[in-house]
Coordinates of C-alpha atoms and ligand atoms in Angstrom, one line a residue:
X1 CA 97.3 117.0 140.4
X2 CA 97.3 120.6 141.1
X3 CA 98.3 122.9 138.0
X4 CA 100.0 125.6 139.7
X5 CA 102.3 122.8 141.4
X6 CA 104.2 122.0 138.5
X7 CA 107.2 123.5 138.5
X8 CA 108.1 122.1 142.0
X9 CA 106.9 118.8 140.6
X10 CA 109.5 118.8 138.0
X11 CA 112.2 119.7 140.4
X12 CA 111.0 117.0 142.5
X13 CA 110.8 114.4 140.0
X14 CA 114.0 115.6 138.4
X15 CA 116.1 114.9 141.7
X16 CA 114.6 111.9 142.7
X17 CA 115.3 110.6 138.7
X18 CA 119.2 111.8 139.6
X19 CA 119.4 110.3 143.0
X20 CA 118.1 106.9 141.7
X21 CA 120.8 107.2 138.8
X22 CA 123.8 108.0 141.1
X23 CA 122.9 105.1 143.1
X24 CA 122.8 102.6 140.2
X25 CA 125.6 104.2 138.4
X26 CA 128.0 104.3 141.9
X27 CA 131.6 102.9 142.1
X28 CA 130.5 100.8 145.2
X29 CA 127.8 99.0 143.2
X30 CA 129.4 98.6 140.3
X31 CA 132.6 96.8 141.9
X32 CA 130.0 94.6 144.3
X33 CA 128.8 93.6 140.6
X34 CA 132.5 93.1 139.3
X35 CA 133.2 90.9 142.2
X36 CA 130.5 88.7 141.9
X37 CA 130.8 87.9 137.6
X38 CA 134.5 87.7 137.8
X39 CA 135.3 84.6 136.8
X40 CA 135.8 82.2 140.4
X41 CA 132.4 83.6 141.7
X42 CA 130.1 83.9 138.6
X43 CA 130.9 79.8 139.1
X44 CA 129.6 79.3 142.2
X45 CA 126.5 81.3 142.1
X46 CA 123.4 79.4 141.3
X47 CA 121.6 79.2 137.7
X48 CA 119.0 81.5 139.3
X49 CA 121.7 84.3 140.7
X50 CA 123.8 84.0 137.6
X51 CA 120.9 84.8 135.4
X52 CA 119.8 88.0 138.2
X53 CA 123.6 89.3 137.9
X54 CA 124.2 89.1 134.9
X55 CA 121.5 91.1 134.0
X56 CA 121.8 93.6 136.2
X57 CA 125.6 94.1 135.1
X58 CA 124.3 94.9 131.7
X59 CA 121.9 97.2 133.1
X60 CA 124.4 98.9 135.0
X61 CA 127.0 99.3 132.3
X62 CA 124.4 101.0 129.9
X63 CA 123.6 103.2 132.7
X64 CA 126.9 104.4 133.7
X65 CA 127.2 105.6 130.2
X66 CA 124.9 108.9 131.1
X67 CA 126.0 111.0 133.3
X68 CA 123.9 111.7 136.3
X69 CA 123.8 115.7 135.5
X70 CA 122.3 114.7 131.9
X71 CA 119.2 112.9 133.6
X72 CA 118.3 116.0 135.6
X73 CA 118.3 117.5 132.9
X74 CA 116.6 115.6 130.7
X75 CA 113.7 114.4 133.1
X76 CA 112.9 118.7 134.2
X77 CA 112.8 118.8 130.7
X78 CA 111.0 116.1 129.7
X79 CA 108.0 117.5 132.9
X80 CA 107.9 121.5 131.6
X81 CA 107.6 120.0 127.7
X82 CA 104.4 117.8 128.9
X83 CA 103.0 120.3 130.6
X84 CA 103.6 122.6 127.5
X85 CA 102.4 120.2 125.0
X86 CA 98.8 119.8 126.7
X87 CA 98.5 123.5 126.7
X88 CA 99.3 123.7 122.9
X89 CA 97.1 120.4 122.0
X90 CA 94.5 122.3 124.0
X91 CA 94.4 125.3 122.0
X92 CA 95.5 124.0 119.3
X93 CA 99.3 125.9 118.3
X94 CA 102.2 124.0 118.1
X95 CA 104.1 127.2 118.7
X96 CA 103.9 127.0 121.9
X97 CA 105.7 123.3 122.2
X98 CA 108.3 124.2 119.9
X99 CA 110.5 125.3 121.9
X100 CA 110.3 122.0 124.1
X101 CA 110.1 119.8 121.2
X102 CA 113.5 121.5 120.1
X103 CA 115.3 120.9 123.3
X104 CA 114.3 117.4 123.7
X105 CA 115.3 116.6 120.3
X106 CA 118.7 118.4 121.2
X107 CA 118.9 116.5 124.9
X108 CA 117.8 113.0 123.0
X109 CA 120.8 113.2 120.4
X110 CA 123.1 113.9 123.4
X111 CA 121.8 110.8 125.0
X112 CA 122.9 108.9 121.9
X113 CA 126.1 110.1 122.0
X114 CA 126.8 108.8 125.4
X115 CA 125.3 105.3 124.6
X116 CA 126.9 105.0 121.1
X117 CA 125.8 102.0 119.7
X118 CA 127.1 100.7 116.7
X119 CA 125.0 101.7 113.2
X120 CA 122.1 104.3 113.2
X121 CA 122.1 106.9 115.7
X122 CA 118.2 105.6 116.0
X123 CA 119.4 102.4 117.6
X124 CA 120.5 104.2 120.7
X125 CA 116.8 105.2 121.5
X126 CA 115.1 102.2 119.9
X127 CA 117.1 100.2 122.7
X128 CA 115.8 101.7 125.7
X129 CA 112.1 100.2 124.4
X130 CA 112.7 97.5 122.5
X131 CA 116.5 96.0 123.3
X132 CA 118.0 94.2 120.8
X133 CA 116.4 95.4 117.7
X134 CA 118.0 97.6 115.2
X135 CA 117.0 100.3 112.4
X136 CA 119.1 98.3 110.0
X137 CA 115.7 95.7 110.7
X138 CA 112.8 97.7 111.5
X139 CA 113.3 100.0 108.4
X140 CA 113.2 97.7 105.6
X141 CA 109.9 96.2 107.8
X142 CA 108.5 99.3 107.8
X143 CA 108.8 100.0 104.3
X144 CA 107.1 96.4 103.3
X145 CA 104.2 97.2 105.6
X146 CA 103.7 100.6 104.5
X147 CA 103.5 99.3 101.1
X148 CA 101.3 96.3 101.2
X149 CA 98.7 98.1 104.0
X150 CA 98.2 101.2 101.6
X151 CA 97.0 98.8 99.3
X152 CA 94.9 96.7 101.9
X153 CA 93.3 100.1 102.8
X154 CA 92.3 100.9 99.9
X155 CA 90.6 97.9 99.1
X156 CA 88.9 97.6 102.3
X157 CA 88.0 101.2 103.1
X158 CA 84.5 101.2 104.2
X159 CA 81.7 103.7 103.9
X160 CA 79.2 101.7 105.7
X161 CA 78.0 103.5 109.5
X162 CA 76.9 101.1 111.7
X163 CA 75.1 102.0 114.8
X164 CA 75.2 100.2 118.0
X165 CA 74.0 101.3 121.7
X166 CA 75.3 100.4 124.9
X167 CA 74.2 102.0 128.4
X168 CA 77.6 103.0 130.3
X169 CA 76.0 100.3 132.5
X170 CA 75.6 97.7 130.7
X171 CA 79.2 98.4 129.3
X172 CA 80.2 98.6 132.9
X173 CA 79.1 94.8 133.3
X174 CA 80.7 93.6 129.9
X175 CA 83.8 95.1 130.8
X176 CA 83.9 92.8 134.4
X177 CA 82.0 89.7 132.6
X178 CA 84.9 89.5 130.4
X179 CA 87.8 90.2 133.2
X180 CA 86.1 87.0 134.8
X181 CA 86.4 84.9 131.4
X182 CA 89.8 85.7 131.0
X183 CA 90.4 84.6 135.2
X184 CA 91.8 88.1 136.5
X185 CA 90.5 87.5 140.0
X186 CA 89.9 90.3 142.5
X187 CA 92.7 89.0 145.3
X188 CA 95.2 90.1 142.8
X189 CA 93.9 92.3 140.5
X190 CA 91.9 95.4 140.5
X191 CA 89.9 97.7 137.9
X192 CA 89.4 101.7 138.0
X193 CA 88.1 104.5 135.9
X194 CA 90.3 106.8 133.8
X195 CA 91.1 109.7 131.4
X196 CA 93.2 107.3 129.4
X197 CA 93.2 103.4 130.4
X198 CA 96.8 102.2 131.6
X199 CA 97.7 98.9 133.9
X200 CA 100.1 99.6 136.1
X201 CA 101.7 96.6 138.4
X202 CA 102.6 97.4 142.6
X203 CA 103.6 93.9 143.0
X204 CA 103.2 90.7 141.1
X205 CA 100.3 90.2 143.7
X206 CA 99.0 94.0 142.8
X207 CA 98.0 94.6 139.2
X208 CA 95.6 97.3 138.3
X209 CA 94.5 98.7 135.2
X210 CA 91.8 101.2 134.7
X211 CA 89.1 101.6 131.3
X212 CA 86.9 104.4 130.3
X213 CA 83.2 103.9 129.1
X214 CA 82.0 106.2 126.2
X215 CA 78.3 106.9 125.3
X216 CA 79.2 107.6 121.6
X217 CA 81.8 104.4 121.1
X218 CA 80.0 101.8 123.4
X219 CA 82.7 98.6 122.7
X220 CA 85.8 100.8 122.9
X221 CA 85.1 100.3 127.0
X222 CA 85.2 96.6 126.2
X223 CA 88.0 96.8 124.1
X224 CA 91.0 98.9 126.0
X225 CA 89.6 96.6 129.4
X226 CA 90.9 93.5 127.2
X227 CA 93.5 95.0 125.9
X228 CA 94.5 96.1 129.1
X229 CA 93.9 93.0 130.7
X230 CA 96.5 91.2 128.1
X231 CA 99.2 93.6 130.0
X232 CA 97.5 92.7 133.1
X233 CA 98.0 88.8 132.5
X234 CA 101.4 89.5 131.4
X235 CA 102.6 91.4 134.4
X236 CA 100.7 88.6 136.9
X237 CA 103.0 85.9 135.3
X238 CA 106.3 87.4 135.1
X239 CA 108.9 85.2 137.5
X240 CA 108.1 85.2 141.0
X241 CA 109.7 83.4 143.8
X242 CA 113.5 84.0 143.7
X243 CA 113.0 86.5 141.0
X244 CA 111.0 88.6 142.7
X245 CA 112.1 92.1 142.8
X246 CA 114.5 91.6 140.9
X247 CA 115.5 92.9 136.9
X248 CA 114.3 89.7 135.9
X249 CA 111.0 90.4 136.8
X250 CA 109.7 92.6 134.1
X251 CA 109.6 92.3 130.0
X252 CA 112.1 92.1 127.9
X253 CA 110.4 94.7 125.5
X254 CA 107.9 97.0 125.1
X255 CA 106.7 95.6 121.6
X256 CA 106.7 91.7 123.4
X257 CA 104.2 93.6 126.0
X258 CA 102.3 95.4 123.5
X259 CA 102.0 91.6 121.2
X260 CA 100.0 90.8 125.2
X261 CA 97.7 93.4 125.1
X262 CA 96.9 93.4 121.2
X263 CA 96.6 89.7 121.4
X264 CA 93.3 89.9 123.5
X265 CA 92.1 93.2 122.3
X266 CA 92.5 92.2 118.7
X267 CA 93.6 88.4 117.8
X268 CA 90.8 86.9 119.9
X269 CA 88.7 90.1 120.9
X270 CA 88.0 91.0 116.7
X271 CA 87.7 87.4 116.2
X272 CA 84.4 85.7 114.7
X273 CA 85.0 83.2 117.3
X274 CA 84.8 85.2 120.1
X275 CA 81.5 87.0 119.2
X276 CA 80.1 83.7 118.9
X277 CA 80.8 83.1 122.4
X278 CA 80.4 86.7 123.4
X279 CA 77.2 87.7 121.6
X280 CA 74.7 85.9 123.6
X281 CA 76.3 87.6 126.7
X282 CA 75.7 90.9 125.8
X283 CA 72.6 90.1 124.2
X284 CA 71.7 89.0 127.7
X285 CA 72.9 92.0 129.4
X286 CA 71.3 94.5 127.2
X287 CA 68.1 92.7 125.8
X288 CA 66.9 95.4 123.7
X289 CA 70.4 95.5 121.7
X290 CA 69.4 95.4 118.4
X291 CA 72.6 94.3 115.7
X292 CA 73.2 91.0 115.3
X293 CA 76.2 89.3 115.1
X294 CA 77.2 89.9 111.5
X295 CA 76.6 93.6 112.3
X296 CA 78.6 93.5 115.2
X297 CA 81.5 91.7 113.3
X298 CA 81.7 94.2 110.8
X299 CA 81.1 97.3 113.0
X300 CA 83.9 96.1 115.1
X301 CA 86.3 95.4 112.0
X302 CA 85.2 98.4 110.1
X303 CA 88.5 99.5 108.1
X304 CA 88.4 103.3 107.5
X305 CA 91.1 106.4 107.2
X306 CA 91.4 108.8 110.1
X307 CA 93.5 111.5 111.5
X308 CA 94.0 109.9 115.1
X309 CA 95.9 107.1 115.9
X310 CA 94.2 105.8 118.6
X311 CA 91.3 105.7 117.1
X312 CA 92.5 103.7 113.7
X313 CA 91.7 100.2 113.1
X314 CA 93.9 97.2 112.7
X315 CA 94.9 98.2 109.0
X316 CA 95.6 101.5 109.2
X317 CA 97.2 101.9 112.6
X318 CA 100.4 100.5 111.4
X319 CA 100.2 103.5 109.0
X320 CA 100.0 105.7 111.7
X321 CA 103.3 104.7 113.0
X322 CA 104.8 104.2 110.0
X323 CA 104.4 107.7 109.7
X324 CA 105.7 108.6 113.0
X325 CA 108.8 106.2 112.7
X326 CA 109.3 108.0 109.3
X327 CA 109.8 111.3 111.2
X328 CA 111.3 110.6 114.4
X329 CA 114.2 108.7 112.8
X330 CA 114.5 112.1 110.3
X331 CA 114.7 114.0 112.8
X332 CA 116.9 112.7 115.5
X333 CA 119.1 112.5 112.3
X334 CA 118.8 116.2 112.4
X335 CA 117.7 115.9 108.6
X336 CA 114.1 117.7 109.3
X337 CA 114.1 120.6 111.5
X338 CA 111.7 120.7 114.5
X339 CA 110.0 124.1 113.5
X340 CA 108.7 122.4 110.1
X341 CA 106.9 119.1 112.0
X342 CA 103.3 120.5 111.2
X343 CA 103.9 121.0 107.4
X344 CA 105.7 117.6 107.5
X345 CA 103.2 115.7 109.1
X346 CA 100.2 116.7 107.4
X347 CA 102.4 115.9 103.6
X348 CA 103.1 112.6 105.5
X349 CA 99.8 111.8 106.8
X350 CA 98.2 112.6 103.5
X351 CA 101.0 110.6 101.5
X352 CA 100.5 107.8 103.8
X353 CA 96.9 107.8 105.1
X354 CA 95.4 109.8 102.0
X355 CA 93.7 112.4 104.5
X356 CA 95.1 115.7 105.7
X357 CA 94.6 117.2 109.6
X358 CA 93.3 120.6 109.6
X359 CA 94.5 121.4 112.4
X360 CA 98.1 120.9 115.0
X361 CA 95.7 118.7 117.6
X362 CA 94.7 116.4 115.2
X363 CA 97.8 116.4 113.2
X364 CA 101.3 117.1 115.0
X365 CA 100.5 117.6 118.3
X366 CA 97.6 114.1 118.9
X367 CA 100.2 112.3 120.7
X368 CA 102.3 113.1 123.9
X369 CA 105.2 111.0 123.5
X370 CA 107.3 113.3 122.0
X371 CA 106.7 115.7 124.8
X372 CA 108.0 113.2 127.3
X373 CA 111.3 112.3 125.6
X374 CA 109.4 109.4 124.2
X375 CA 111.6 108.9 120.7
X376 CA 111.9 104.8 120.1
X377 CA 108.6 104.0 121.9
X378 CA 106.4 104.3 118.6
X379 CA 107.7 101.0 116.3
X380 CA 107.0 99.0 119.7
X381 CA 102.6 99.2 118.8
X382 CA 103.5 97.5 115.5
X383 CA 106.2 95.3 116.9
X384 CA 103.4 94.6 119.3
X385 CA 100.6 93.6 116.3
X386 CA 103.1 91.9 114.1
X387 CA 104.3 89.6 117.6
X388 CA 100.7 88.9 118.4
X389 CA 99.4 87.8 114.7
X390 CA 103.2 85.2 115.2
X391 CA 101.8 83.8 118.0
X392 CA 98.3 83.2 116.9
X393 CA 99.8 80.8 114.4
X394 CA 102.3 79.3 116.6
X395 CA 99.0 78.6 118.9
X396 CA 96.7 77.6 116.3
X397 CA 100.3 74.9 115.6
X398 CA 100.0 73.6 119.5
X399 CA 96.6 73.7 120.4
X400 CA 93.9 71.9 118.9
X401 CA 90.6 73.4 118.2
X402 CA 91.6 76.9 118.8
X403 CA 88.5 78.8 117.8
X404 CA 86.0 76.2 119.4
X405 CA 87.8 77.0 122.6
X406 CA 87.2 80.8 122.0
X407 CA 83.5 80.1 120.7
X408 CA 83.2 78.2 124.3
X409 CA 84.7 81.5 126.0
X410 CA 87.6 79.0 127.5
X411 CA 90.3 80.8 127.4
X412 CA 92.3 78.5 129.7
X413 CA 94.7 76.5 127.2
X414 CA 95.4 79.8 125.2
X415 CA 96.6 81.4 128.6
X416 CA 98.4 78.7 129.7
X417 CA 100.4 78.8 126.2
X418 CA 101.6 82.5 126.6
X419 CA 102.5 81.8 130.3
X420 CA 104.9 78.9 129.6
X421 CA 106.4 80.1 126.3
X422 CA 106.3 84.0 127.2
X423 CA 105.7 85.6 130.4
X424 CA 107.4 83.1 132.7
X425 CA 110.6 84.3 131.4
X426 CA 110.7 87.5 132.2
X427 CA 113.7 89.4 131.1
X428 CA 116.2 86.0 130.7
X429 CA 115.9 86.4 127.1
X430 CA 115.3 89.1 124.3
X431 CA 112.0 89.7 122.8
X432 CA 113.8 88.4 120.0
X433 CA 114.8 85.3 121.2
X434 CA 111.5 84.3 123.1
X435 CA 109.7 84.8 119.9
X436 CA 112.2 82.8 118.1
X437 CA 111.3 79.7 121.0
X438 CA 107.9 79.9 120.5
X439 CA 106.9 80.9 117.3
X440 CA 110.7 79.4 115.2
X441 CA 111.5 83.0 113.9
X442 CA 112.2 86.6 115.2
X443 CA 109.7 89.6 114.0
X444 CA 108.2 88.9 110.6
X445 CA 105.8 91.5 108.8
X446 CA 104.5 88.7 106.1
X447 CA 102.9 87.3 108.6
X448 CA 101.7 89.6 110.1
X449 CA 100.2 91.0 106.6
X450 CA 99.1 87.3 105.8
X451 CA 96.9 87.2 108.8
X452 CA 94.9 90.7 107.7
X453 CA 94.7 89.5 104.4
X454 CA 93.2 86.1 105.7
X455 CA 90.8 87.8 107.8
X456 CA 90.1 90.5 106.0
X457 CA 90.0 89.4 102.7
X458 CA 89.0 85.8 102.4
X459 CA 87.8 86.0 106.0
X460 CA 90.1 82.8 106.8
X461 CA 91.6 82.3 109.8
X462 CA 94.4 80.2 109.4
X463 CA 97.6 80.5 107.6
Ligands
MG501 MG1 99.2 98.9 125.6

């Protein structure tokens, strides 16, 4: 969108943001909502309209908590901080987001204090993504996986380069050969090209996502368009009918989301299964290719430190937001001070990761989140990974002959398993308590932990 346009933008967006909130938060709604959960008409709605109202009442209360003045605020904020952080990731100087960074920080523990949950102040932000779930939790969590994956780095850390060529082409028609194995079908779906890949839903009958293909990392195209298509599959199946457009039909969590996309990207997409059945495909569509399928295995699962989250693999990642989790919680505790992130981060990420940035856009200032108010959303990637390795065993438990399935590119029965036992239910439930359904226990690193060892390890894919 036009650069010069920005400030208006932000006015724009920050009005519309207020306008929405008045609306949700208004007296009128809120007693339509009382009268229909008090208790003679909560009876005689159905199942269905109990479950939509009740909901929404929760929804509503949380919301009438902020005060519409504070979301103007926030969201003008939130637009001039973006805009300031891509300058400074651009050149490089976290001076110039400082000033943003600060007064988010300062708007964010305001919003805490309106919602005012009971234990950390972290929880109040942590809610917004993933509802239900607690510091209290995710810290000890944290701390395991930190520990045991510093130790899985270092025994797996790699020095071998493999090289692998794909035409943006031939990528191109992996990247739909794949969409069409896991049955995203064009009357429904859609695919486009961007900057960064997203999936973004218009309807239950309208879900797009978009990919990128890069010359110098030819299966990352493959990759984000599975991992991608995971949200895709997710948002196709969430509860239609009587449920449609209503708060129902979304996900309970981000991290339950995330467990969709990382499932396809990683579970099955990393899996030795999966290049069995997928090999001979792209062997086919780019004859010269010349790795074979060990190479291809290990290229794909090559375990190496680096500075940038996005591009970590499935080991280290969690470091990465281990580290971020570490300072975000410090600092909405107002125990580290904004102006010292850089030094902090790099101590961190050298602590942590054992490799220091040299500079603010590799260190500090590689993610936008931050700049968008985004303080909670992190610990939902590894809630995300930690869910998906869960559910691999509770398939592997429920269907047989799992990997001969995924050898066979028949991805059918696996689908049909996350549909009945996850996305069907929208947000009835907590991630929490779909998880415990499906899999008999809420989040649990071991797991998690067990499966990389397995894999990694012993390369062993059961439990
Ligand atoms: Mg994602």
């Amino acid at each position: 969108m036009p650069k010069r346009a920005l400030a208006d933008r932000s006015l724009q967006i920050s009005l519309l943001s207020k306008r929405l909130h008045e609306i949700l938060i208004s007296d009128d709604f809120w007693r339509n909502i009382e009268f229909l959960t008090n208790e003679r008409n909560i009876e005689r709605l159905s199942e269905e309209d109990r479950i939509v109202v009740e909901r929404l009442k929760k929804d509503v209360e949380k919301a009438r908590k902020i005060p519409a003045d504070f979301i103007e605020r926030l969201s003008k904020a939130e637009a001039l901080s973006y805009s300031a952080w891509e300058i400074a990731k651009k050149r490089s100087k976290f001076d110039i987001f400082l000033p943003h960074l600060k007064e988010i920080v300062e708007l964010k523990r305001e919003y805490c204090s309106y919602i005012n949950l009971e234990g950390h102040i972290y929880n109040n932000l942590l809610d917004d993504y993933e509802e239900g779930m607690r510091y209290e939790k995710l810290k000890p969590a944290f701390e395991y996986l930190r520990e045991k994956l510093s130790k899985l780095l270092d025994k797996l850390e790699s020095e071998e380069r493999i090289n692998i060529k794909l035409s943006v082409r031939s990528q191109e028609r992996l990247s739909h050969i794949i969409l069409r194995y896991l049955g995203l079908k064009k009357d429904r779906f859609r695919i486009d090209l961007s900057e960064h890949p997203f999936t973004t839903r218009l309807s239950t009958f309208d879900v797009r996502i978009t990919t990128r293909y890069l010359k110098e990392n030819p299966l990352s195209s493959l990759f984000s368009t599975m991992h991608e298509a995971g949200h895709a599959i997710y948002e196709l199946n969430l509860p239609k009918g009587k449920f449609r457009y209503t708060v129902i039909s979304d996900a309970p969590s981000l991290g339950l989301h995330e467990s969709q996309s990382r499932f396809w990207e990683n579970i099955i997409g990393r899996s030795y299964s999966f290049w069995r059945f997928f090999y001979p495909i792209l062997k086919k569509v780019e004859p010269r290719f010349e790795a074979d399928i060990e190479d291809i295995y290990r290229y794909v699962n090559t375990i190496r430190r680096s500075l940038i989250r996005t591009e970590a693999d499935e080991v280290s990642y969690n470091l990465h937001i281990v580290l971020r989790f570490e300072i975000e919680t410090e600092l909405i505790e107002n125990r580290i001070e904004a102006k010292d992130l850089p030094e902090i981060w790099n101590e961190k990420m050298e602590e942590i990761i054992g490799i220091r940035p040299k500079s603010d856009r590799e260190g500090i200032l590689q993610d936008m989140h931050w700049s968008t108010g985004d303080f909670g959303y992190f610990p939902s990637y590894t809630i995300g990974n930690i869910y998906s390795a869960q559910q691999l065993y509770a398939l592997r438990r429920d269907i047989e002959d799992m990997d001969s399935k995924v050898e066979h590119g028949d991805f059918n029965e696996i689908k049909d398993w996350l549909v009945r036992n996850i996305h069907r239910y929208g947000r009835m439930y907590t991630s929490e308590d779909i998880m415990k359904m499906c899999c008999g226990e809420g989040l649990n690193p071991q797991i998690f932990v067990r499966y990389l060892e397995n894999k990694f390890l012993q390369r062993k894919f059961t439990i």
